[in-house]
Structure formats: C-alpha cells, structure tokens
PDB file of C-alpha atoms in Angstrom:
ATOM      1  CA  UNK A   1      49.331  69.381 134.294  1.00 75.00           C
ATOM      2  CA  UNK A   2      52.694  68.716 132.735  1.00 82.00           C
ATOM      3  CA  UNK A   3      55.459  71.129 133.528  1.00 90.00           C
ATOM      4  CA  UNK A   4      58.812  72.023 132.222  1.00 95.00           C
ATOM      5  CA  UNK A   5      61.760  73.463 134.142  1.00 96.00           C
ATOM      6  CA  UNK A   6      64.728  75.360 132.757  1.00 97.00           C
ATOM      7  CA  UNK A   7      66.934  76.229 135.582  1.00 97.00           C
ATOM      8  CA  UNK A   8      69.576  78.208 133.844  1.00 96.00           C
ATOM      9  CA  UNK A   9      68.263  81.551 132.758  1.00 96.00           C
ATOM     10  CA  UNK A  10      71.370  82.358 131.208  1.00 96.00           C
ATOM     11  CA  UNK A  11      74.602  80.647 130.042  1.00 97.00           C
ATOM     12  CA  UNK A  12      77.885  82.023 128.830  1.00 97.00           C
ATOM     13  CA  UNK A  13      80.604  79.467 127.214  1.00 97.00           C
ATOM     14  CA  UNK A  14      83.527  80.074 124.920  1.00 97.00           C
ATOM     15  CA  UNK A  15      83.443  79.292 121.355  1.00 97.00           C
ATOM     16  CA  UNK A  16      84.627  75.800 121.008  1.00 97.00           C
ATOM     17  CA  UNK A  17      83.657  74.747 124.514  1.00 98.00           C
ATOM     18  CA  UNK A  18      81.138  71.936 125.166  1.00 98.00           C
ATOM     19  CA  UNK A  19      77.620  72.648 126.028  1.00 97.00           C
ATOM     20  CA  UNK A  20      75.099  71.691 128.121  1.00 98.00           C
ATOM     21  CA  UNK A  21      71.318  72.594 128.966  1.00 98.00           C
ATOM     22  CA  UNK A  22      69.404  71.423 131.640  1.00 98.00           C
ATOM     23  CA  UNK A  23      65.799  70.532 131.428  1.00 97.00           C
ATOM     24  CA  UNK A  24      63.947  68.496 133.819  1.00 96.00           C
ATOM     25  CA  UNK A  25      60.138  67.546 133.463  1.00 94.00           C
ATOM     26  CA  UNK A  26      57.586  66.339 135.257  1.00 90.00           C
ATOM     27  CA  UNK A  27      54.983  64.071 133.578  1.00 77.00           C
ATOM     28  CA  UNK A  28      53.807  60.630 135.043  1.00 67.00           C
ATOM     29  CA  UNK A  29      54.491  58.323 131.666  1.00 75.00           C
ATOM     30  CA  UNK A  30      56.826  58.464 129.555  1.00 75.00           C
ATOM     31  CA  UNK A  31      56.736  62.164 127.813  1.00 87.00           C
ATOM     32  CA  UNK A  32      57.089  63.708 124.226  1.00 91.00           C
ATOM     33  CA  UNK A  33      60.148  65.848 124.564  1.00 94.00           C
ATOM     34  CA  UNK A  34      61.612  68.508 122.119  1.00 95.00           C
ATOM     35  CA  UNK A  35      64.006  71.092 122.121  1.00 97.00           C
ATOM     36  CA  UNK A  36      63.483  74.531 119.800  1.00 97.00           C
ATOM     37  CA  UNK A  37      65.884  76.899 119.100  1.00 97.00           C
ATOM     38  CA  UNK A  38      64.631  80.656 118.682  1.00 96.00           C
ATOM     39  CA  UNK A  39      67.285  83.007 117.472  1.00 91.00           C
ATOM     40  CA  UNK A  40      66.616  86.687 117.588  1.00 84.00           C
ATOM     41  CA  UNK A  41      63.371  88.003 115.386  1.00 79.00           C
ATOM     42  CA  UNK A  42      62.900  84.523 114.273  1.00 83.00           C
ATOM     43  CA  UNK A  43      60.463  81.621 115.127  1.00 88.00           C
ATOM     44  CA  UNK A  44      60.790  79.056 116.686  1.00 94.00           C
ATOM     45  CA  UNK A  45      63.049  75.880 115.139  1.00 95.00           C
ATOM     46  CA  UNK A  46      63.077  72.371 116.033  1.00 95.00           C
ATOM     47  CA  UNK A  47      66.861  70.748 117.170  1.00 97.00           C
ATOM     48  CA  UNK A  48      65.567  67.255 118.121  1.00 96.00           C
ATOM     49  CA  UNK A  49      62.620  65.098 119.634  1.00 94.00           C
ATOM     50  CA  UNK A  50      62.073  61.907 121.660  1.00 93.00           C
ATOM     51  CA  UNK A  51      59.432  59.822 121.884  1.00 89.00           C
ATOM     52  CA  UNK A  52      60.647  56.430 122.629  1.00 85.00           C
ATOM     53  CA  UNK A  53      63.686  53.849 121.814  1.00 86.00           C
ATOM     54  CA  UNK A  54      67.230  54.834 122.361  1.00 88.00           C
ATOM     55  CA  UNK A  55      67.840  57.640 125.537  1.00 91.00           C
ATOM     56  CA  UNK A  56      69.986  59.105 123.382  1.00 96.00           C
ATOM     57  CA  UNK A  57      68.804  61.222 120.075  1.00 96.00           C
ATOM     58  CA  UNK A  58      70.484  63.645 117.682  1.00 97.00           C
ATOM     59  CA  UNK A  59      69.257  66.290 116.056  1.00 97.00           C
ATOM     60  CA  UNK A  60      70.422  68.835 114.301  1.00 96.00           C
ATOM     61  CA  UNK A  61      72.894  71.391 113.764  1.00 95.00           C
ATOM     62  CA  UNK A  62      75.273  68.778 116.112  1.00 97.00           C
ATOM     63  CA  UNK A  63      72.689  68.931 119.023  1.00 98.00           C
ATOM     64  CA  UNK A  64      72.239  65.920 121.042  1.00 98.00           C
ATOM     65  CA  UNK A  65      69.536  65.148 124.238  1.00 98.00           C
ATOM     66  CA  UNK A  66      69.913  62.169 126.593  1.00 96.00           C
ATOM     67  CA  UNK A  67      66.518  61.301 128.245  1.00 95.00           C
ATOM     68  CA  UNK A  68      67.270  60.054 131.900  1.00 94.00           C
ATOM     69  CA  UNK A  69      63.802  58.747 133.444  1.00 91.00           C
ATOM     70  CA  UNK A  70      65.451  58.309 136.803  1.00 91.00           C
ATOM     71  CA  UNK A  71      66.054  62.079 136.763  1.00 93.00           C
ATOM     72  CA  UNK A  72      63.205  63.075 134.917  1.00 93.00           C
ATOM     73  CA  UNK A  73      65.744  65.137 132.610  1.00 95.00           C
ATOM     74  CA  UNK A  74      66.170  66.211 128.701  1.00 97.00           C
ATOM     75  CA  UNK A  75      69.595  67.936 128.730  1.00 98.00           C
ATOM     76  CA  UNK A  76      71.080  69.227 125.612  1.00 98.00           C
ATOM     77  CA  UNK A  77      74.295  69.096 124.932  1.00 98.00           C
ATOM     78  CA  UNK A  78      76.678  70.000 122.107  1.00 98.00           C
ATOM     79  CA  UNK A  79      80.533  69.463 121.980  1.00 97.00           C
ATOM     80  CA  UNK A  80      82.096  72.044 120.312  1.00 97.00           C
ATOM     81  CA  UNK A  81      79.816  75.669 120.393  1.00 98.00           C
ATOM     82  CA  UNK A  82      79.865  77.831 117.445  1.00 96.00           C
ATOM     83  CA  UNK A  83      79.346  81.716 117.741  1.00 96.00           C
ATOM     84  CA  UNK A  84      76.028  80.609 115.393  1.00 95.00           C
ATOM     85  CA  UNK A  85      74.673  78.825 118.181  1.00 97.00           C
ATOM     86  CA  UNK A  86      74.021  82.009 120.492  1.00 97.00           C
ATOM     87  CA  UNK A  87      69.861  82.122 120.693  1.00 97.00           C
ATOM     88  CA  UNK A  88      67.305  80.963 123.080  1.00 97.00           C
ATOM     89  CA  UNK A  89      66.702  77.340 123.504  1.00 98.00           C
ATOM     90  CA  UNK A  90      63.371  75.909 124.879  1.00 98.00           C
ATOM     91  CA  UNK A  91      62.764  73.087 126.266  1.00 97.00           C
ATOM     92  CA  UNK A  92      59.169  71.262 126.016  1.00 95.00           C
ATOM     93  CA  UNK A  93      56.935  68.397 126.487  1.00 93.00           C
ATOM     94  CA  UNK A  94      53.449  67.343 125.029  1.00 89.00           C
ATOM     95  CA  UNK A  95      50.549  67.614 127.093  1.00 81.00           C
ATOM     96  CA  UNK A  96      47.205  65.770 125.848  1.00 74.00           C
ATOM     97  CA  UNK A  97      46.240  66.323 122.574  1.00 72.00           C
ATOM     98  CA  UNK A  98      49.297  68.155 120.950  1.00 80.00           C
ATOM     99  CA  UNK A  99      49.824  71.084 123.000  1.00 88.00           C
ATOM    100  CA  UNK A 100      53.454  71.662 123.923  1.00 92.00           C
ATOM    101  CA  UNK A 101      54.375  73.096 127.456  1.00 93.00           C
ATOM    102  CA  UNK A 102      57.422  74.881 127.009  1.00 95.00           C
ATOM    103  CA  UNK A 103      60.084  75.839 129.529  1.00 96.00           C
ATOM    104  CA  UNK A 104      61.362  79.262 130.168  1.00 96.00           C
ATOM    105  CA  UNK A 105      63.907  78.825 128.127  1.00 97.00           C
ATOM    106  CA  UNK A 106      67.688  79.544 128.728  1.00 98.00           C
ATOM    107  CA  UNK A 107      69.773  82.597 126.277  1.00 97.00           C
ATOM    108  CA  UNK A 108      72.920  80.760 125.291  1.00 98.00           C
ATOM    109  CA  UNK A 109      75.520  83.549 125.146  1.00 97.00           C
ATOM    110  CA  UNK A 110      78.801  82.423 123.036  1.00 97.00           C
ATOM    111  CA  UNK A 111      82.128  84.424 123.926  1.00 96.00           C
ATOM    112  CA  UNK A 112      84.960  84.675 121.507  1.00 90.00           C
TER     113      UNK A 112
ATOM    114  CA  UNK B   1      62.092  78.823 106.676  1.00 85.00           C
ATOM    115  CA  UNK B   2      59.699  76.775 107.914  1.00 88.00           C
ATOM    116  CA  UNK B   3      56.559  77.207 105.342  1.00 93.00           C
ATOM    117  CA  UNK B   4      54.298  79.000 107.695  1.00 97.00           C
ATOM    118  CA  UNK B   5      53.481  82.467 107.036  1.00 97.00           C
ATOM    119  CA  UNK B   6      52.263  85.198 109.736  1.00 97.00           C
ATOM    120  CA  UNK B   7      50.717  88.484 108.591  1.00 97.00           C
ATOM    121  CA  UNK B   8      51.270  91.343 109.756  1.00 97.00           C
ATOM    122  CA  UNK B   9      55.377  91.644 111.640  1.00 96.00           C
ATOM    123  CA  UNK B  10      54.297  93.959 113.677  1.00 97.00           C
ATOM    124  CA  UNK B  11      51.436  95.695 114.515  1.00 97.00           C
ATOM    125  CA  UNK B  12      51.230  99.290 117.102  1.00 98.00           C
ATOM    126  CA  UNK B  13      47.805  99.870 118.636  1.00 98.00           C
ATOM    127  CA  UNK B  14      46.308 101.059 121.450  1.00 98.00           C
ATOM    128  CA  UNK B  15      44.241 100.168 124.263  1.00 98.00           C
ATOM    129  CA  UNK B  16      40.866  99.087 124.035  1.00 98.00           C
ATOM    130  CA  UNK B  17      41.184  98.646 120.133  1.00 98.00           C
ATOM    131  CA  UNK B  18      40.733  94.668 117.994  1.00 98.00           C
ATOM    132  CA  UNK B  19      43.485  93.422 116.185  1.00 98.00           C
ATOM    133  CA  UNK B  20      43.112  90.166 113.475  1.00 98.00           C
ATOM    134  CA  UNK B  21      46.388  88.184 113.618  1.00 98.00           C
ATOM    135  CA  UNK B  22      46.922  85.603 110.084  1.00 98.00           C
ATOM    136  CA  UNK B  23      48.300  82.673 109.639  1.00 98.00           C
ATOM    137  CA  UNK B  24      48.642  80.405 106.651  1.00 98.00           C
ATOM    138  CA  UNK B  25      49.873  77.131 107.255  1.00 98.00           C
ATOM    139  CA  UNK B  26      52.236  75.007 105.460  1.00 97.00           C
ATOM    140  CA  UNK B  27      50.564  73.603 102.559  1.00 96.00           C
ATOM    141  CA  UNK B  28      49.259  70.136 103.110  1.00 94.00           C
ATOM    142  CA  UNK B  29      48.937  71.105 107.438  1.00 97.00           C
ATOM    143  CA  UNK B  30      45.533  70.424 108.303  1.00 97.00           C
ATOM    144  CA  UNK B  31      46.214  71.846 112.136  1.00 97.00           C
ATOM    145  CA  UNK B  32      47.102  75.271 113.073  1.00 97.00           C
ATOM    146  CA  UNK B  33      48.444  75.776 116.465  1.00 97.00           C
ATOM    147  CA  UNK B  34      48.660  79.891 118.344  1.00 97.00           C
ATOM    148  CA  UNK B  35      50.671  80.602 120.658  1.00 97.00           C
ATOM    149  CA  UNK B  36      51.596  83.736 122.950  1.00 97.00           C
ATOM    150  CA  UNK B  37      55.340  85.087 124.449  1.00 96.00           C
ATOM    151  CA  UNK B  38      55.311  87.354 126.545  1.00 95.00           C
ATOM    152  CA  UNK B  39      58.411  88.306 128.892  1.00 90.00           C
ATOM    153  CA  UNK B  40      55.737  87.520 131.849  1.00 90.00           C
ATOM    154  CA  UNK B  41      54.703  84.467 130.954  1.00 91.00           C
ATOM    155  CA  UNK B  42      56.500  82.898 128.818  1.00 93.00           C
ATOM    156  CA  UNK B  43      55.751  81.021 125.726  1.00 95.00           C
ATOM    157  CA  UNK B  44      51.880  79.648 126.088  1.00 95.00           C
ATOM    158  CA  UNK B  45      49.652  77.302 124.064  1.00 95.00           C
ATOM    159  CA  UNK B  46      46.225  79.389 123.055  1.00 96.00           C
ATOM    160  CA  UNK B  47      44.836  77.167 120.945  1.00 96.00           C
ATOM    161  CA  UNK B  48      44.545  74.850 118.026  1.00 96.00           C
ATOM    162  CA  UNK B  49      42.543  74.129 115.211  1.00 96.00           C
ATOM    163  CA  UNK B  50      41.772  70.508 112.943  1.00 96.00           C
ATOM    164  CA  UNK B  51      40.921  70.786 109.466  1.00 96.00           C
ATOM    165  CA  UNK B  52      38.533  73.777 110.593  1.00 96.00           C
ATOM    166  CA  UNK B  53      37.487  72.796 114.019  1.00 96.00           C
ATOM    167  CA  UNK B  54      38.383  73.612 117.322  1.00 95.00           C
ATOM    168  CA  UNK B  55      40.952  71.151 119.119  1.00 94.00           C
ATOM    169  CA  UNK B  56      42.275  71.852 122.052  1.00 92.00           C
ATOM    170  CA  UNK B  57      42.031  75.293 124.254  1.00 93.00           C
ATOM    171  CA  UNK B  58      44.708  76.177 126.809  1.00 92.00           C
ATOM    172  CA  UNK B  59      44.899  80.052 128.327  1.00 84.00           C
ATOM    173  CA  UNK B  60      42.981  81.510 125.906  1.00 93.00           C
ATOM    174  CA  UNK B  61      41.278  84.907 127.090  1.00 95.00           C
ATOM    175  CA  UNK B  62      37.849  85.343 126.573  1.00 96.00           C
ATOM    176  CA  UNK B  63      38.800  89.015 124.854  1.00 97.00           C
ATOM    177  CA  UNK B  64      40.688  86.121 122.176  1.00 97.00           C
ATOM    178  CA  UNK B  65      39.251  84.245 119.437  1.00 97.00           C
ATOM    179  CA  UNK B  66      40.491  82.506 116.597  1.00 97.00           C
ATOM    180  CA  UNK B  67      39.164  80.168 113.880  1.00 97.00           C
ATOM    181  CA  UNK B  68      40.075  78.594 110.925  1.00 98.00           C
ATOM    182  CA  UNK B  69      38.981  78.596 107.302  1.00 97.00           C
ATOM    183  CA  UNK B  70      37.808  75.812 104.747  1.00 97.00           C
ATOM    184  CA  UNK B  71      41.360  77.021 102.749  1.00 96.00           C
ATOM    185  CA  UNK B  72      43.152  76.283 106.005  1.00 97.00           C
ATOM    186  CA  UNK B  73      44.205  79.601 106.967  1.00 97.00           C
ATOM    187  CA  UNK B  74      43.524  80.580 110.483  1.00 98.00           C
ATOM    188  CA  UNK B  75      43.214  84.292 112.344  1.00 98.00           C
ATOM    189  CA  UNK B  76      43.042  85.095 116.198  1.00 98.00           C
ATOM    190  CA  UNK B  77      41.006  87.626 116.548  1.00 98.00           C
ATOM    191  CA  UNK B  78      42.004  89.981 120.018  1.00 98.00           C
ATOM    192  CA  UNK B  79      39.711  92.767 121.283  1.00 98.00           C
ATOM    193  CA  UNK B  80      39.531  95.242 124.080  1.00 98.00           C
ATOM    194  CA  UNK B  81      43.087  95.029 124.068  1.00 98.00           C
ATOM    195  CA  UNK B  82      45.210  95.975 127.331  1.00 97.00           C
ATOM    196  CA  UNK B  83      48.767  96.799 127.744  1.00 97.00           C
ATOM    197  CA  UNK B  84      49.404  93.118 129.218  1.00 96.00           C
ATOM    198  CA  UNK B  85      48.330  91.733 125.576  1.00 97.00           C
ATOM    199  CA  UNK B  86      51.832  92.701 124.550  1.00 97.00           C
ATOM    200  CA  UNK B  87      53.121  90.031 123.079  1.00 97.00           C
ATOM    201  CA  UNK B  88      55.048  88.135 120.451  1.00 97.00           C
ATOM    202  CA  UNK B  89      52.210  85.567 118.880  1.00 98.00           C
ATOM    203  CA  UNK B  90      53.341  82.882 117.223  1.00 97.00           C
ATOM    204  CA  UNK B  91      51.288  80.416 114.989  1.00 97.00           C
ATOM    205  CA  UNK B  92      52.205  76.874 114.037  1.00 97.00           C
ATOM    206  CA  UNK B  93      51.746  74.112 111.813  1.00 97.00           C
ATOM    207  CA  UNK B  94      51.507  70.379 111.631  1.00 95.00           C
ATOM    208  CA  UNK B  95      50.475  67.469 108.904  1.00 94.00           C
ATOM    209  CA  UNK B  96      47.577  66.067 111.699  1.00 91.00           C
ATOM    210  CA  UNK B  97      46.756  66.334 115.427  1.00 87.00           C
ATOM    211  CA  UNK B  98      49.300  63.520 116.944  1.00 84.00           C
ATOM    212  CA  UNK B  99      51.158  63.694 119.608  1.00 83.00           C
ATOM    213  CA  UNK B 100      54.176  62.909 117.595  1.00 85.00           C
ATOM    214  CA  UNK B 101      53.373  65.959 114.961  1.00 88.00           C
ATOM    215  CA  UNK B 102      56.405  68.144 114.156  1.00 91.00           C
ATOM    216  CA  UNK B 103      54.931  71.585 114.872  1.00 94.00           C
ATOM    217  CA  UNK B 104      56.639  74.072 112.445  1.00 95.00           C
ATOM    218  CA  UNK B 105      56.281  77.949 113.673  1.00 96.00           C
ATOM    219  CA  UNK B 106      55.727  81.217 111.585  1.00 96.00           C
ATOM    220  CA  UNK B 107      57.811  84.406 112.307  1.00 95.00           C
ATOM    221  CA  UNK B 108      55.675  85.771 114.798  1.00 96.00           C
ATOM    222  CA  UNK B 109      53.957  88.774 114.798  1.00 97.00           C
ATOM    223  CA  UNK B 110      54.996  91.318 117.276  1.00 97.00           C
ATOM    224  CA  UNK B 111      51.505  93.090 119.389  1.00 98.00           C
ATOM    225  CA  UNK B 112      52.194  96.014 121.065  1.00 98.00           C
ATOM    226  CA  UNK B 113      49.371  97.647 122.616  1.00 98.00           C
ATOM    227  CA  UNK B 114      50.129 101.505 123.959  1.00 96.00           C
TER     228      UNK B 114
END
C-alpha cells in the first residue's frame, strides 16, 4: 500500500517569511500527488496536483510543489506567508482506483 | 465553497445508537467519495460510490454502510456506535472515477458519540 509521510507536525514562521512543507511518499511508479489545505471548521481545499510533465507545478493561492523522484518528495513551498495561510495542510497520493492516502498533515502556525 | 453539501454539522449521540450521515454531490459528480478524521487516525478513505454502485472500499467498519441514490445523493449509515466513532466525516465529489479526478470535499459533519 501507498503511504504518505509528513514529518513536521507543526511549523511556526513569520509573516512574510518563505515556506516550506515536507512530504515524502512511497509508491513504486510514478504517483498522483496533491496538496489540500483545511482551515479551521472547513473542508478540505485543493492548492495543487501533479501527475506528470514539469517537476515543478503551481497552484493556488501562490503555492508551489517540486516533485523530486530521487527523493521520493512533494514539498510545498510558498515565498512570502500571509497570516491567511495559517491551517492544516495535507499531503496525499492516489492509491488504485481514486482513493487518496493522505498524510498526517502539518498545522502551519503564522506569527506576526 | 466547493458545491458539495453535508447534512447535518454536527450531530451529539450516544453509544450504541445509528446515525445517517448526507451528502449531495456537486451537480453533474457521478462519484461520491467518504471519508473519516479522527485525531487517532487521521484522515481515512471509507469508501466510494459510481453513478450508484459501489467502487472502491478502504477501512470501512462493518458497523458502517453507505450507498448512493439514482439522484446521486449518498448517506453512510453508522450503527452501534462507540466512543472511538468520534469523528469529523467528510464526503467528496468528483465528475468520474479517474485517477486524475479533482475530489471536491463538503464541510464535514462533526460525530460525537458520548
């Protein structure tokens, strides 16, 4: 089975700082990846998604991922954080069918 | 919001009791995913339904069942509930079964069992 791993539980950065969230994978082809954002008493929404093609996708709300293969790794990354951005972000991969396998997620705490 | 509609919030019952989750699907969505998040486990896939039949089945209790209707709506049905069914329950929505899908996710609805 196809796993997802989130190593930072939590993260704390300063308004304005960059950002970045780890996610590593492990899946034997080449995997369906996604990031969701879930901000407090809401569902879940989708930031970006990679399937194939460039390593290097954008999404939404200024959100980037870089697939590595070598690495096995979906990091997020934004370059300036915005107070908005503080929420839970998930990591997650398809498994057969459509099911996604999500990670256990990391809080992204913004500091003024 | 995403289109996808959960009914109820929340919902306060007790143990042993059977709850009926909703879901309505954005219109056009022929496949309704559930899924569970709990602080234990973590977000999990339940299960998904196709234009009315059964998908794909991941760690679905036997207690759970769910099913979905020729207007596309879909309910999980939970019974003998237990304090460990506690959960947020989230359903979600996509045009056809791919792999490439966008899934698009309700509210939630908020279980707690006492």
């Amino acid at each position: 089975a196809q796993s997802v791993t989130q190593p930072d539980i939590h993260i704390t950065v300063s308004e304005g700082a960059s950002l970045e969230l780890r996610c590593n994978y492990s899946y034997g082809a080449t995997p369906y990846l996604f990031w969701y954002v879930q901000s407090p008493g809401q569902g879940l929404q989708l930031l970006l998604k990679y399937f194939s093609g460039d390593t290097l996708v954008q999404g939404i709300k200024g959100f980037e991922a870089e697939f590595k293969r070598s690495q096995s790794s979906f990091n997020l990354r934004k370059p300036s954080v915005h107070w908005s951005d503080a929420a839970e972000y998930f990591c997650a991969v398809v498994e057969y069918g459509n099911k996604l396998v999500f990670g256990a997620g990391t809080i992204l705490r913004v500091k003024s | 919001d995403s289109g996808v509609t959960q009914t109820p919030k929340h919902l306060i019952t007790a143990t042993g009791q059977r709850v009926t989750l909703r879901c309505s699907p954005r219109s056009g969505d022929l496949s309704v995913y559930w899924y569970q998040q709990s602080l234990d486990q973590g977000l999990q896939f339940l299960i998904q339904y196709y234009n009315g039949e059964e998908r794909a089945k991941g760690n679905i209790l036997e207690r759970f069942s769910a099913q979905q209707f020729p207007d596309l709506h879909s309910e999980l049905n939970l019974s003998s509930l237990e304090l460990g069914d506690s959960a947020l329950y989230f359903c979600a929505s996509s045009v056809e079964s791919w792999a490439r899908d966008e899934q698009f996710f309700g509210p939630g609805t908020r279980l707690t069992v006492l």
